[in-house]
């Protein structure tokens, strides 16, 4: 292969044009790409296999980072990761190659500042090397690799200059001694613009996603003939309560570390206008929502009347049951990148912690009803199942709030106006998402909106 | 022969004609005690210094197992007659709750003579015979020993109260007032109001951490320490393989403390261990301390020398969590407690159990969890006892064969030496209408014959009625019928014990929990040298898939242990398994073999 990395990657651009649109993390999936420009490339490790780091820009101006492996011969297992030929060698997606990921772990462990990339351990952290690497299965916008039972490394596919919210909030919480986050281990930064390219954290090998925990409980409930949610063996309320406590603790720690403030009518008015704006867009797309428009607008406008203002602080920003892990020592929150749909600068704003609460409450609703997507409330049997699922949702939403309140940062149920507006705003967003992606599921947020009416 | 005088130290024993403590008194006031030389000694068990780490224990109540003389109560000779059955089943060590002379006001834990056997169970020579026959079959025997106290009928106590200035005057903790050690809690709050009771004979108060008829021995007195070490030697000389030391945290008292786990208590346990190591290598001490594992580990002693107190200790909180995990269909109750369990010295081993002669204890769970357990497993208030549930394994899990197998598989594969409870191997039931904890102490069900084949006596004479209900009664559930049916729970249990005995990883191996994204599946590796066993358990009643990250064993082949079936080789990708509801797998992870190669 060429010893000039930039040239090597540049010679792959045609292959990348074909390859990129098929990647999960690629924003413009499935679209024809007219150009790929290599912004920079660095050789991280020579020999066979070799490891290259590259940042590319595609025709819509989006920038992506790539880890490219180069081998003289491709193993069976790496065939699916093939990008293109590089002379007689094969270039491929390197995160799928345990051998090259071991190189990456060495860089994280020992640190390096070459070719414009800075690899640095967090203060006081020792990194164990020689661990077997494996890629994490399904991910939306980034790519993660797990090392042994120890670390998880997240490659931010679309690096953004400036401070990285995920890293900063994790550091703040770790400084506060939080037990609800994974310890930061090491960071890879772009030496020039200061963008964070990768972030290694402690990995919870024994953890299970909150979504899997909650849906196991729902499944247990629906398999019973007619027991109430509190009567079945798989009752989730105790876990939901502990989860609420963990979330409140994270909010309290973030406020203590990074501050909180009360915003007045201006900011509130702006936020309410945004809710109306989102609703306008969805109404145009989903006619079924029209009958609820007056109720929704009234719920949003009620927030304008909050004379005492609204407390804002740094929050998780995209909290749902898929962003929390049950570990053997309790609940942990992950991925503090913020709302994926917002612009990076918007994500850095302080927001009401009730946004997180609303996100989690909506998630309980989803967990309760996901098995019943497509059920018809008009038939007797389905009506019974829907009623019992709704009972599960109510029980666990309430337990979550009670657990949250137990920390002493306030009971979400006492702020009905704000919480209701946030939940409905979220549900409106969900209606649009489901309408586009999973029409069978659109009934879940619609039913929630109907119940709120 | 002299007429028994009510102030004689052995008057309360009821052991006339049987060798016992206090048969005679020497000129200087010492009681004559039976010596080991006076009795037969059992042959030795096959030497194996680490036997307790690989052993499957079987708790058997002498009273409940087999009645050899037709008086309605099981006895030592009766138990000896059933050793062939226990050998066939594959157990390695019997644990017998106390069989000493006792007024039986606390299930035999109120010992009135450490050197005599309760007459209805037999004699010291009968015990020696049982031990000899057990050792002949490669089975070891341990029993309970209460170090902390005696019965008030013990001749030592009788001497102590009558002769404060005699050689036994300082054997117990006496005081003119009842206000010393105020920080020590009262353990049996239901029956006792103070740890002090006034003795009108001596005119002083005596100290007792448990019932007022169980005065605590005074370990400040070096003679008491020596006397108790001699009790250990007495049974070890006869050939016993070890002791479960009952209520160990309470031996010493000290003002300003809660009188539990004091340093001098540990010093005395180290002395006990030294006697075993120096004089009786290969015998074991098992601590009964119903505390959190993090607190219990101190009873293993100094980890830098592999432990110098007890060889074993029970892991109490694991058991209720196995039940909770299955009910919640979540591995976390088990994962959590194992993650909180500290490592133990190299010479130590946990004892783990699903059920035993006491109720299912719920002291080691939170209040919320206890409420949950009561709601799930003790639907009738009579199923509760103290802080626990008085039920056997089978009725606790609705007689569900799949769950019985899953629970037993967990017991046999989690870290620690498993302790089976007599009768659970055939799925015996309980009788919650019997008093106290007797619900789970009914006669062993041998056959559909009269009295379940346990005794030839008149049914009305049985110490407790045999279970006779249509589901669990001895007509339906008994050893004989299950012996004749190879698909029975009994045969299944035996096969699992055989499989376990073929893999040292179960007893000696380390433990690594394998995470997975499915919360209902508990998977772990047990590893000892080259012996690597993978255990995968589905805690849900529904079939479940699980993807395990086994790429450390890339290229190896999992071989299922009960049938020897080879599963697909492990690769770089997550290893997919599907499990039926409450299903489990045990695999040996073997280096890759070509199809058809012998294993």
Tab-separated table of C-alpha atoms in Angstrom, chain B residues 74-329:
chain	number	residue	atom	x	y	z
B	74	UNK	CA	-36.040	-41.942	63.110
B	75	UNK	CA	-32.692	-43.007	64.560
B	76	UNK	CA	-28.996	-43.385	63.747
B	77	UNK	CA	-29.247	-47.105	62.913
B	78	UNK	CA	-32.175	-46.332	60.640
B	79	UNK	CA	-30.144	-43.705	58.837
B	80	UNK	CA	-27.241	-46.144	58.510
B	81	UNK	CA	-29.621	-48.601	56.831
B	82	UNK	CA	-30.314	-46.026	54.117
B	83	UNK	CA	-26.703	-45.248	53.243
B	84	UNK	CA	-26.903	-47.398	50.122
B	85	UNK	CA	-29.640	-45.117	48.856
B	86	UNK	CA	-27.582	-42.003	49.587
B	87	UNK	CA	-24.532	-43.512	47.897
B	88	UNK	CA	-26.675	-44.378	44.874
B	89	UNK	CA	-27.985	-40.813	44.784
B	90	UNK	CA	-24.408	-39.539	44.756
B	91	UNK	CA	-24.158	-37.322	47.822
B	92	UNK	CA	-20.713	-36.812	49.331
B	93	UNK	CA	-21.395	-35.614	52.837
B	94	UNK	CA	-24.286	-35.816	55.272
B	95	UNK	CA	-25.030	-32.878	57.516
B	96	UNK	CA	-26.901	-33.965	60.619
B	97	UNK	CA	-28.520	-31.336	62.827
B	98	UNK	CA	-27.732	-32.009	66.513
B	99	UNK	CA	-28.279	-35.538	67.822
B	100	UNK	CA	-26.847	-34.900	71.304
B	101	UNK	CA	-28.605	-35.416	74.609
B	102	UNK	CA	-31.081	-32.583	74.927
B	103	UNK	CA	-34.348	-31.619	76.594
B	104	UNK	CA	-35.435	-30.670	73.050
B	105	UNK	CA	-36.737	-27.251	73.891
B	106	UNK	CA	-34.903	-25.823	70.861
B	107	UNK	CA	-34.843	-28.647	68.342
B	108	UNK	CA	-31.763	-30.224	69.924
B	109	UNK	CA	-29.724	-27.014	69.725
B	110	UNK	CA	-30.133	-26.948	73.541
B	111	UNK	CA	-27.452	-29.519	74.305
B	112	UNK	CA	-27.424	-31.022	77.778
B	113	UNK	CA	-24.447	-33.320	77.229
B	114	UNK	CA	-21.966	-32.868	74.380
B	115	UNK	CA	-20.693	-36.411	74.908
B	116	UNK	CA	-23.936	-38.361	74.790
B	117	UNK	CA	-26.484	-39.093	72.061
B	118	UNK	CA	-30.175	-38.402	72.496
B	119	UNK	CA	-31.436	-41.845	73.603
B	120	UNK	CA	-34.279	-41.969	71.081
B	121	UNK	CA	-31.679	-41.613	68.310
B	122	UNK	CA	-29.338	-44.269	69.722
B	123	UNK	CA	-25.925	-44.239	71.339
B	124	UNK	CA	-22.446	-42.925	70.657
B	125	UNK	CA	-21.611	-46.416	69.356
B	126	UNK	CA	-24.597	-46.232	66.987
B	127	UNK	CA	-23.205	-42.979	65.663
B	128	UNK	CA	-19.801	-44.554	65.321
B	129	UNK	CA	-21.424	-47.385	63.335
B	130	UNK	CA	-23.203	-44.893	61.054
B	131	UNK	CA	-19.942	-43.052	60.484
B	132	UNK	CA	-18.057	-46.251	59.761
B	133	UNK	CA	-20.647	-47.414	57.263
B	134	UNK	CA	-20.740	-44.001	55.630
B	135	UNK	CA	-16.964	-43.850	55.272
B	136	UNK	CA	-17.034	-47.341	53.803
B	137	UNK	CA	-19.186	-45.867	51.009
B	138	UNK	CA	-17.065	-42.756	50.591
B	139	UNK	CA	-19.646	-40.570	52.325
B	140	UNK	CA	-18.579	-38.122	55.022
B	141	UNK	CA	-20.635	-36.900	57.965
B	142	UNK	CA	-20.647	-33.565	59.747
B	143	UNK	CA	-22.911	-32.392	62.518
B	144	UNK	CA	-23.912	-29.226	64.299
B	145	UNK	CA	-22.067	-28.127	67.368
B	146	UNK	CA	-23.285	-25.262	69.494
B	147	UNK	CA	-20.249	-23.506	70.986
B	148	UNK	CA	-22.010	-20.514	72.443
B	149	UNK	CA	-24.252	-22.068	75.063
B	150	UNK	CA	-25.596	-25.222	76.636
B	151	UNK	CA	-28.974	-26.282	77.861
B	152	UNK	CA	-29.645	-25.334	81.453
B	153	UNK	CA	-29.930	-29.108	82.049
B	154	UNK	CA	-26.219	-29.534	81.265
B	155	UNK	CA	-24.347	-30.828	84.345
B	156	UNK	CA	-21.881	-27.951	83.946
B	157	UNK	CA	-24.684	-25.461	84.501
B	158	UNK	CA	-26.138	-27.448	87.384
B	159	UNK	CA	-22.725	-27.447	89.051
B	160	UNK	CA	-22.191	-23.786	88.281
B	161	UNK	CA	-25.440	-22.652	89.883
B	162	UNK	CA	-25.048	-24.893	92.945
B	163	UNK	CA	-21.341	-24.415	93.591
B	164	UNK	CA	-20.247	-20.895	92.664
B	165	UNK	CA	-16.840	-21.612	94.172
B	166	UNK	CA	-16.475	-25.054	92.569
B	167	UNK	CA	-14.538	-25.853	89.374
B	168	UNK	CA	-17.596	-24.934	87.226
B	169	UNK	CA	-18.516	-21.761	89.120
B	170	UNK	CA	-17.053	-19.588	86.361
B	171	UNK	CA	-18.259	-21.649	83.360
B	172	UNK	CA	-21.153	-19.302	82.625
B	173	UNK	CA	-21.543	-15.523	82.565
B	174	UNK	CA	-22.905	-14.597	85.996
B	175	UNK	CA	-23.664	-11.141	87.328
B	176	UNK	CA	-25.233	-9.557	90.370
B	177	UNK	CA	-27.116	-7.152	88.141
B	178	UNK	CA	-28.941	-7.445	84.831
B	179	UNK	CA	-27.620	-4.242	83.292
B	180	UNK	CA	-24.296	-5.231	81.779
B	181	UNK	CA	-23.761	-5.277	77.981
B	182	UNK	CA	-26.826	-3.101	77.287
B	183	UNK	CA	-25.899	-2.692	73.610
B	184	UNK	CA	-26.404	-6.370	72.770
B	185	UNK	CA	-29.686	-6.853	70.922
B	186	UNK	CA	-32.234	-9.451	71.977
B	187	UNK	CA	-32.345	-12.020	69.204
B	188	UNK	CA	-35.520	-13.943	70.052
B	189	UNK	CA	-37.689	-10.895	70.577
B	190	UNK	CA	-40.862	-12.984	70.437
B	191	UNK	CA	-40.041	-14.950	73.597
B	192	UNK	CA	-37.320	-13.108	75.509
B	193	UNK	CA	-37.380	-9.663	77.112
B	194	UNK	CA	-33.770	-9.556	78.338
B	195	UNK	CA	-30.431	-11.238	77.742
B	196	UNK	CA	-30.213	-11.764	81.529
B	197	UNK	CA	-32.255	-14.187	83.622
B	198	UNK	CA	-32.233	-14.485	87.396
B	199	UNK	CA	-31.289	-17.873	88.841
B	200	UNK	CA	-32.821	-18.357	92.297
B	201	UNK	CA	-30.443	-21.219	93.084
B	202	UNK	CA	-27.269	-19.163	92.758
B	203	UNK	CA	-28.950	-15.841	93.467
B	204	UNK	CA	-27.400	-14.172	90.420
B	205	UNK	CA	-28.314	-13.338	86.836
B	206	UNK	CA	-26.901	-15.385	83.948
B	207	UNK	CA	-26.306	-14.217	80.386
B	208	UNK	CA	-28.039	-15.797	77.380
B	209	UNK	CA	-28.159	-14.531	73.805
B	210	UNK	CA	-30.888	-16.963	72.852
B	211	UNK	CA	-33.545	-18.664	75.001
B	212	UNK	CA	-33.368	-18.221	78.773
B	213	UNK	CA	-32.986	-22.025	79.070
B	214	UNK	CA	-29.736	-21.734	77.087
B	215	UNK	CA	-27.114	-20.034	79.290
B	216	UNK	CA	-24.065	-18.732	77.394
B	217	UNK	CA	-20.721	-20.320	78.194
B	218	UNK	CA	-18.094	-17.974	79.619
B	219	UNK	CA	-15.270	-17.946	77.092
B	220	UNK	CA	-13.285	-15.542	79.306
B	221	UNK	CA	-12.558	-18.656	81.353
B	222	UNK	CA	-9.617	-20.563	79.772
B	223	UNK	CA	-11.021	-23.804	81.194
B	224	UNK	CA	-14.221	-23.353	79.164
B	225	UNK	CA	-12.159	-22.896	76.007
B	226	UNK	CA	-10.204	-26.062	76.769
B	227	UNK	CA	-13.373	-27.980	77.645
B	228	UNK	CA	-14.979	-27.044	74.323
B	229	UNK	CA	-11.852	-27.916	72.361
B	230	UNK	CA	-11.996	-31.289	74.097
B	231	UNK	CA	-15.586	-31.694	72.924
B	232	UNK	CA	-14.337	-31.183	69.357
B	233	UNK	CA	-11.594	-33.753	69.957
B	234	UNK	CA	-14.076	-36.263	71.401
B	235	UNK	CA	-16.076	-36.474	68.153
B	236	UNK	CA	-13.081	-36.030	65.879
B	237	UNK	CA	-11.439	-39.002	67.619
B	238	UNK	CA	-14.505	-41.087	66.927
B	239	UNK	CA	-14.078	-40.084	63.309
B	240	UNK	CA	-16.509	-37.297	62.460
B	241	UNK	CA	-15.564	-35.254	59.379
B	242	UNK	CA	-16.384	-31.847	60.695
B	243	UNK	CA	-18.769	-29.502	62.428
B	244	UNK	CA	-21.210	-26.858	61.466
B	245	UNK	CA	-20.549	-24.366	64.240
B	246	UNK	CA	-23.855	-22.877	65.281
B	247	UNK	CA	-24.268	-19.207	66.257
B	248	UNK	CA	-20.549	-18.383	66.128
B	249	UNK	CA	-20.683	-14.578	66.331
B	250	UNK	CA	-21.650	-14.484	70.004
B	251	UNK	CA	-18.922	-16.281	71.989
B	252	UNK	CA	-17.464	-13.264	73.800
B	253	UNK	CA	-19.009	-10.232	75.457
B	254	UNK	CA	-17.489	-6.821	75.854
B	255	UNK	CA	-18.912	-3.670	77.436
B	256	UNK	CA	-19.648	-0.925	74.918
B	257	UNK	CA	-20.080	-3.320	71.985
B	258	UNK	CA	-23.028	-5.211	70.548
B	259	UNK	CA	-21.188	-8.390	71.640
B	260	UNK	CA	-21.145	-9.795	68.100
B	261	UNK	CA	-18.134	-10.678	65.923
B	262	UNK	CA	-15.650	-9.545	68.597
B	263	UNK	CA	-11.921	-10.029	67.901
B	264	UNK	CA	-11.593	-12.555	70.722
B	265	UNK	CA	-14.376	-14.648	69.190
B	266	UNK	CA	-12.210	-14.873	66.074
B	267	UNK	CA	-9.184	-15.740	68.211
B	268	UNK	CA	-11.027	-18.699	69.665
B	269	UNK	CA	-12.152	-19.875	66.223
B	270	UNK	CA	-8.512	-19.755	65.144
B	271	UNK	CA	-7.728	-22.041	68.072
B	272	UNK	CA	-10.448	-24.461	66.933
B	273	UNK	CA	-9.016	-24.396	63.424
B	274	UNK	CA	-5.525	-25.064	64.758
B	275	UNK	CA	-6.753	-28.147	66.608
B	276	UNK	CA	-8.287	-29.403	63.351
B	277	UNK	CA	-5.246	-28.594	61.219
B	278	UNK	CA	-2.682	-29.971	63.661
B	279	UNK	CA	-4.487	-32.986	64.993
B	280	UNK	CA	-7.212	-33.859	62.466
B	281	UNK	CA	-6.231	-32.679	58.986
B	282	UNK	CA	-8.966	-33.090	56.387
B	283	UNK	CA	-11.835	-32.356	58.757
B	284	UNK	CA	-13.803	-29.127	58.294
B	285	UNK	CA	-15.432	-26.324	60.211
B	286	UNK	CA	-18.493	-24.643	58.724
B	287	UNK	CA	-19.634	-21.345	60.229
B	288	UNK	CA	-23.286	-20.583	60.704
B	289	UNK	CA	-23.449	-16.805	60.708
B	290	UNK	CA	-26.662	-15.470	59.225
B	291	UNK	CA	-25.121	-12.262	57.967
B	292	UNK	CA	-24.290	-10.553	54.707
B	293	UNK	CA	-21.466	-12.250	52.758
B	294	UNK	CA	-19.266	-9.173	53.209
B	295	UNK	CA	-19.507	-9.719	56.983
B	296	UNK	CA	-19.380	-13.502	56.900
B	297	UNK	CA	-16.007	-13.595	55.110
B	298	UNK	CA	-14.254	-12.637	58.311
B	299	UNK	CA	-15.159	-16.104	59.631
B	300	UNK	CA	-12.871	-17.623	56.995
B	301	UNK	CA	-9.964	-15.900	58.731
B	302	UNK	CA	-6.766	-14.496	57.290
B	303	UNK	CA	-6.888	-14.650	53.465
B	304	UNK	CA	-3.092	-14.264	53.168
B	305	UNK	CA	-2.655	-17.813	54.470
B	306	UNK	CA	-5.715	-19.254	52.758
B	307	UNK	CA	-7.976	-18.790	55.782
B	308	UNK	CA	-7.373	-19.803	59.386
B	309	UNK	CA	-10.863	-19.945	60.899
B	310	UNK	CA	-13.755	-21.825	59.317
B	311	UNK	CA	-13.318	-23.708	56.031
B	312	UNK	CA	-16.875	-23.035	54.992
B	313	UNK	CA	-19.736	-20.661	55.671
B	314	UNK	CA	-23.286	-20.552	54.413
B	315	UNK	CA	-24.212	-17.966	51.840
B	316	UNK	CA	-27.623	-16.958	53.167
B	317	UNK	CA	-28.864	-14.200	50.839
B	318	UNK	CA	-28.376	-16.151	47.618
B	319	UNK	CA	-31.272	-18.510	48.251
B	320	UNK	CA	-34.192	-16.073	48.504
B	321	UNK	CA	-32.820	-14.295	45.468
B	322	UNK	CA	-32.963	-17.411	43.336
B	323	UNK	CA	-36.669	-17.548	44.087
B	324	UNK	CA	-37.087	-13.849	43.465
B	325	UNK	CA	-35.211	-13.999	40.158
B	326	UNK	CA	-37.442	-16.747	38.806
B	327	UNK	CA	-40.562	-14.914	39.894
B	328	UNK	CA	-39.436	-11.665	38.330
B	329	UNK	CA	-38.034	-13.471	35.278
